[in-house]
CSV table of C-alpha atoms in Angstrom, one decimal:
chain,number,residue,atom,x,y,z
A,293,MET,CA,-105.1,59.3,-94.7
A,294,PRO,CA,-105.4,55.6,-95.8
A,295,LYS,CA,-107.4,53.5,-93.3
A,296,VAL,CA,-105.0,51.7,-91.0
A,297,SER,CA,-105.5,49.1,-88.2
A,298,HIS,CA,-105.8,50.1,-84.6
A,299,GLU,CA,-102.7,48.0,-83.9
A,300,TYR,CA,-100.8,50.1,-86.4
A,301,VAL,CA,-101.8,53.3,-84.8
A,302,LEU,CA,-100.8,52.0,-81.3
A,303,GLU,CA,-97.4,50.9,-82.6
A,304,LYS,CA,-96.8,54.3,-84.2
A,305,LYS,CA,-97.8,56.1,-81.0
A,306,LYS,CA,-95.6,53.8,-79.0
A,307,LYS,CA,-92.6,54.7,-81.2
A,308,ILE,CA,-93.3,58.4,-80.8
A,309,LEU,CA,-93.8,58.0,-77.1
A,310,GLU,CA,-90.5,56.1,-76.6
A,311,ALA,CA,-88.7,58.8,-78.6
A,312,ALA,CA,-90.3,61.5,-76.5
A,313,ILE,CA,-89.3,59.8,-73.2
A,314,GLU,CA,-85.7,59.8,-74.5
A,315,VAL,CA,-85.9,63.5,-75.3
A,316,CYS,CA,-87.1,64.1,-71.8
A,317,LYS,CA,-84.0,62.5,-70.4
A,318,VAL,CA,-81.7,65.0,-72.1
A,319,LYS,CA,-83.8,68.2,-72.4
A,320,PRO,CA,-86.0,70.0,-69.9
A,321,LEU,CA,-89.7,69.3,-70.2
A,322,PHE,CA,-90.5,73.0,-70.5
A,323,ASP,CA,-88.0,73.4,-73.4
A,324,ILE,CA,-89.0,70.4,-75.5
A,325,THR,CA,-90.5,71.2,-78.9
A,326,MET,CA,-92.5,69.2,-81.4
A,327,ARG,CA,-89.4,69.4,-83.7
A,328,ASP,CA,-87.3,67.6,-81.0
A,329,ILE,CA,-89.7,64.7,-80.9
A,330,ILE,CA,-90.1,64.5,-84.7
A,331,LYS,CA,-86.3,64.3,-85.0
A,332,ALA,CA,-85.9,61.7,-82.3
A,333,SER,CA,-88.8,59.5,-83.6
A,334,GLY,CA,-88.1,59.7,-87.3
A,335,VAL,CA,-91.7,60.4,-88.0
A,336,SER,CA,-92.4,63.2,-90.4
A,337,GLN,CA,-94.0,66.5,-89.3
A,338,GLY,CA,-97.2,65.6,-91.2
A,339,GLY,CA,-97.1,62.1,-89.9
A,340,ILE,CA,-96.8,63.0,-86.2
A,341,TYR,CA,-100.0,65.1,-86.3
A,342,ARG,CA,-101.9,62.1,-87.4
A,343,TYR,CA,-101.4,60.6,-84.0
A,344,TYR,CA,-101.1,63.6,-81.7
A,345,SER,CA,-102.9,66.9,-82.0
A,346,ASP,CA,-100.1,68.9,-80.3
A,347,LEU,CA,-97.0,68.8,-78.1
A,348,ASP,CA,-98.9,68.8,-74.8
A,349,GLU,CA,-100.9,65.7,-75.8
A,350,ILE,CA,-97.6,63.9,-76.2
A,351,LEU,CA,-96.2,65.2,-72.9
A,352,VAL,CA,-99.4,64.0,-71.1
A,353,ASP,CA,-98.8,60.5,-72.6
A,354,VAL,CA,-95.1,60.6,-71.5
A,355,ILE,CA,-96.0,61.5,-67.9
A,356,ASN,CA,-98.8,58.9,-67.8
A,357,GLN,CA,-96.5,56.3,-69.1
A,358,VAL,CA,-93.8,57.2,-66.6
A,359,ASN,CA,-96.3,57.1,-63.8
A,360,ALA,CA,-97.7,53.8,-64.9
A,361,ASN,CA,-94.2,52.3,-64.8
A,362,ALA,CA,-93.8,53.6,-61.2
A,363,ASP,CA,-96.3,51.2,-59.7
A,364,TYR,CA,-94.7,49.7,-56.5
A,365,LYS,CA,-97.7,49.2,-54.2
A,366,GLN,CA,-97.0,45.4,-54.1
A,367,ILE,CA,-93.4,46.1,-52.8
A,368,ILE,CA,-94.8,48.4,-50.1
A,369,ASP,CA,-97.3,45.7,-49.0
A,370,GLU,CA,-94.4,43.1,-48.9
A,371,ILE,CA,-92.3,45.4,-46.7
A,372,ILE,CA,-95.2,46.0,-44.3
A,373,SER,CA,-96.0,42.3,-44.1
A,374,THR,CA,-92.4,41.3,-43.2
A,375,SER,CA,-91.8,44.0,-40.6
A,376,ASN,CA,-92.5,43.2,-36.9
A,377,SER,CA,-92.4,46.7,-35.5
A,378,PRO,CA,-93.4,50.3,-36.5
A,379,THR,CA,-89.8,51.3,-36.4
A,380,LYS,CA,-88.7,48.6,-38.8
A,381,THR,CA,-91.6,49.3,-41.1
A,382,ILE,CA,-90.7,53.0,-41.3
A,383,ILE,CA,-87.0,52.3,-41.8
A,384,LYS,CA,-87.7,49.8,-44.6
A,385,LEU,CA,-90.1,52.1,-46.3
A,386,PHE,CA,-87.7,55.0,-46.3
A,387,THR,CA,-84.9,52.8,-47.4
A,388,PHE,CA,-87.0,51.7,-50.4
A,389,LEU,CA,-87.9,55.3,-51.1
A,390,GLY,CA,-84.2,56.2,-51.3
A,391,GLU,CA,-83.4,53.3,-53.6
A,392,TYR,CA,-86.4,54.2,-55.8
A,393,ILE,CA,-85.3,57.8,-56.1
A,394,LYS,CA,-81.8,56.8,-57.0
A,395,GLU,CA,-83.0,54.4,-59.7
A,396,ASN,CA,-85.5,56.8,-61.2
A,397,VAL,CA,-84.0,60.3,-60.8
A,398,SER,CA,-83.5,60.8,-64.6
A,399,THR,CA,-87.0,59.8,-65.5
A,400,VAL,CA,-89.7,60.2,-62.8
A,401,GLY,CA,-87.8,62.7,-60.7
A,402,LYS,CA,-86.6,64.9,-63.5
A,403,ILE,CA,-90.0,64.9,-65.3
A,404,GLN,CA,-92.0,65.7,-62.2
A,405,PHE,CA,-89.6,68.5,-61.2
A,406,GLU,CA,-89.8,70.0,-64.7
A,407,LEU,CA,-93.5,69.6,-64.9
A,408,THR,CA,-93.8,71.9,-61.8
A,409,ILE,CA,-91.8,74.6,-63.6
A,410,LEU,CA,-93.7,74.2,-66.8
A,411,CYS,CA,-97.1,74.6,-65.1
A,412,ALA,CA,-95.9,77.5,-62.9
A,413,ASN,CA,-94.9,79.5,-66.0
A,414,ASN,CA,-97.7,78.4,-68.3
A,415,PRO,CA,-101.1,78.5,-66.6
A,416,ASP,CA,-103.0,77.7,-69.8
A,417,ARG,CA,-100.9,74.7,-70.5
A,418,GLN,CA,-101.1,73.7,-66.8
A,419,LYS,CA,-104.9,73.3,-67.0
A,420,LYS,CA,-104.7,71.2,-70.1
A,421,ILE,CA,-101.9,68.9,-69.0
A,422,LEU,CA,-102.8,68.4,-65.4
A,423,SER,CA,-106.5,67.6,-66.2
A,424,ASN,CA,-105.3,64.7,-68.4
A,425,ILE,CA,-102.7,63.2,-66.1
A,426,VAL,CA,-103.4,60.0,-64.3
A,427,GLU,CA,-101.9,60.4,-60.8
A,428,ASN,CA,-99.2,58.1,-59.6
A,429,GLU,CA,-101.0,56.4,-56.7
A,430,SER,CA,-97.9,54.5,-55.5
A,431,GLY,CA,-96.2,57.6,-54.0
A,432,GLN,CA,-99.4,58.6,-52.2
A,433,TYR,CA,-99.8,55.0,-51.0
A,434,LEU,CA,-96.2,54.9,-49.6
A,435,MET,CA,-96.8,58.1,-47.6
A,436,GLN,CA,-100.2,56.8,-46.3
A,437,GLN,CA,-98.5,53.6,-45.1
A,438,ILE,CA,-95.7,55.5,-43.4
A,439,PHE,CA,-98.2,57.8,-41.6
A,440,HIS,CA,-100.4,54.7,-40.8
A,441,SER,CA,-97.4,53.1,-39.0
A,442,ILE,CA,-96.7,56.4,-37.2
A,443,HIS,CA,-100.4,56.7,-36.0
A,444,GLU,CA,-100.4,53.1,-34.9
A,445,GLY,CA,-97.2,53.6,-32.9
A,446,ILE,CA,-98.5,56.8,-31.3
A,447,THR,CA,-101.9,55.1,-30.4
A,448,SER,CA,-100.2,52.1,-28.8
A,449,GLY,CA,-97.7,54.3,-26.9
A,450,TYR,CA,-94.8,52.8,-28.9
A,451,PHE,CA,-93.9,56.3,-30.2
A,452,GLN,CA,-93.8,59.4,-28.1
A,453,LEU,CA,-94.1,62.3,-30.5
A,454,GLU,CA,-92.0,65.3,-29.7
A,455,ILE,CA,-94.0,67.7,-31.9
A,456,SER,CA,-97.5,67.9,-33.3
A,457,ILE,CA,-98.5,65.4,-36.0
A,458,GLU,CA,-99.2,68.4,-38.3
A,459,GLU,CA,-95.7,69.7,-37.8
A,460,LEU,CA,-94.2,66.2,-38.4
A,461,SER,CA,-96.3,65.8,-41.6
A,462,THR,CA,-95.1,69.2,-42.9
A,463,PHE,CA,-91.5,68.4,-42.0
A,464,MET,CA,-91.6,65.0,-43.7
A,465,MET,CA,-93.3,66.2,-47.0
A,466,THR,CA,-91.0,69.3,-47.4
A,467,SER,CA,-87.9,67.3,-46.6
A,468,ILE,CA,-88.7,64.6,-49.1
A,469,ASP,CA,-89.5,67.2,-51.7
A,470,GLY,CA,-86.2,69.0,-51.0
A,471,ILE,CA,-84.2,65.8,-51.2
A,472,VAL,CA,-85.7,64.9,-54.6
A,473,ARG,CA,-85.3,68.5,-55.9
A,474,ASP,CA,-81.6,68.8,-54.9
A,475,VAL,CA,-80.8,65.3,-56.2
A,476,VAL,CA,-82.5,66.2,-59.6
A,477,LEU,CA,-80.6,69.5,-59.7
A,478,GLN,CA,-77.2,67.7,-59.1
A,479,LYS,CA,-77.7,64.5,-61.1
A,480,CYS,CA,-79.7,66.0,-64.1
A,481,TYR,CA,-78.4,69.6,-64.2
A,482,GLY,CA,-74.9,69.4,-62.8
A,483,MET,CA,-75.5,71.8,-59.8
A,484,PHE,CA,-73.7,71.4,-56.5
A,485,LEU,CA,-71.0,69.4,-58.2
A,486,ASN,CA,-67.9,69.5,-56.0
A,487,LYS,CA,-66.0,67.0,-53.9
A,488,HIS,CA,-67.5,68.1,-50.7
A,489,VAL,CA,-71.1,67.8,-51.8
A,490,GLN,CA,-72.0,64.5,-53.4
A,491,LEU,CA,-75.7,63.8,-52.9
A,492,ASP,CA,-76.5,60.1,-52.3
A,493,GLU,CA,-80.2,59.4,-52.2
A,494,ILE,CA,-80.1,56.4,-50.0
A,495,ARG,CA,-77.8,58.0,-47.4
A,496,LEU,CA,-79.9,61.2,-47.4
A,497,MET,CA,-83.1,59.2,-46.9
A,498,ASN,CA,-81.4,57.2,-44.1
A,499,THR,CA,-80.4,60.4,-42.3
A,500,PHE,CA,-83.9,61.8,-42.8
A,501,CYS,CA,-85.4,58.5,-41.4
A,502,LYS,CA,-83.2,58.8,-38.3
A,503,SER,CA,-84.5,62.4,-37.8
A,504,VAL,CA,-88.1,61.2,-38.0
A,505,LEU,CA,-87.5,58.4,-35.5
A,506,LEU,CA,-85.9,60.8,-33.1
A,507,LEU,CA,-89.0,63.1,-33.3
A,508,LEU,CA,-91.0,60.0,-32.6
A,509,GLY,CA,-89.0,59.3,-29.5
A,510,ARG,CA,-87.2,56.3,-30.9
A,511,ARG,CA,-83.8,55.4,-32.3
A,512,GLU,CA,-82.7,53.1,-35.1
A,513,GLY,CA,-82.1,49.7,-33.6
A,514,GLU,CA,-84.5,50.1,-30.7
A,515,GLU,CA,-87.3,47.5,-30.5
């Protein structure tokens, strides 16, 4: 292979990565082949292996790129700084989460959902892929701030928790996972498509938020 500049290599990898992300939008992560990415990128079979050793290396870069684009810590900090009560903080954070899911269901939501399936069915690939993924810290930060607001409210007596904090935590995490899963299944796979069941991420998150507030002994609109 002729010697090429570092910038040239980065540009080629960027082209391959952009093509791979587009493939991920229309085909399940666990069904994608190297041939799919070769076709979408326009890079030859021999050429693509100059930049990536195998398919999983490309998928790792795809997931890391998607995670890097999903950095919203600053938005969370702005929400917290402009909220004057634990209730308003929680409502605003859940509203943001619903809007974020709605805007990113075909990328972050779909890819993360399919990554779970890929790893569950391919233990060998799971180890290789997960060990090279840079975690999306924004999602963890969001939940940390929600629970921080809850703990502050409980400590001050603002919230009167109806169940244990462990039960609330489990309820919240499984509910959010379920909302994301069902939205992905409907929006990306066409499941649950009928006039009686039209999943709206923002409305679902709003309803979920009201449930959490009730478990905390508060209602939306109460100061």
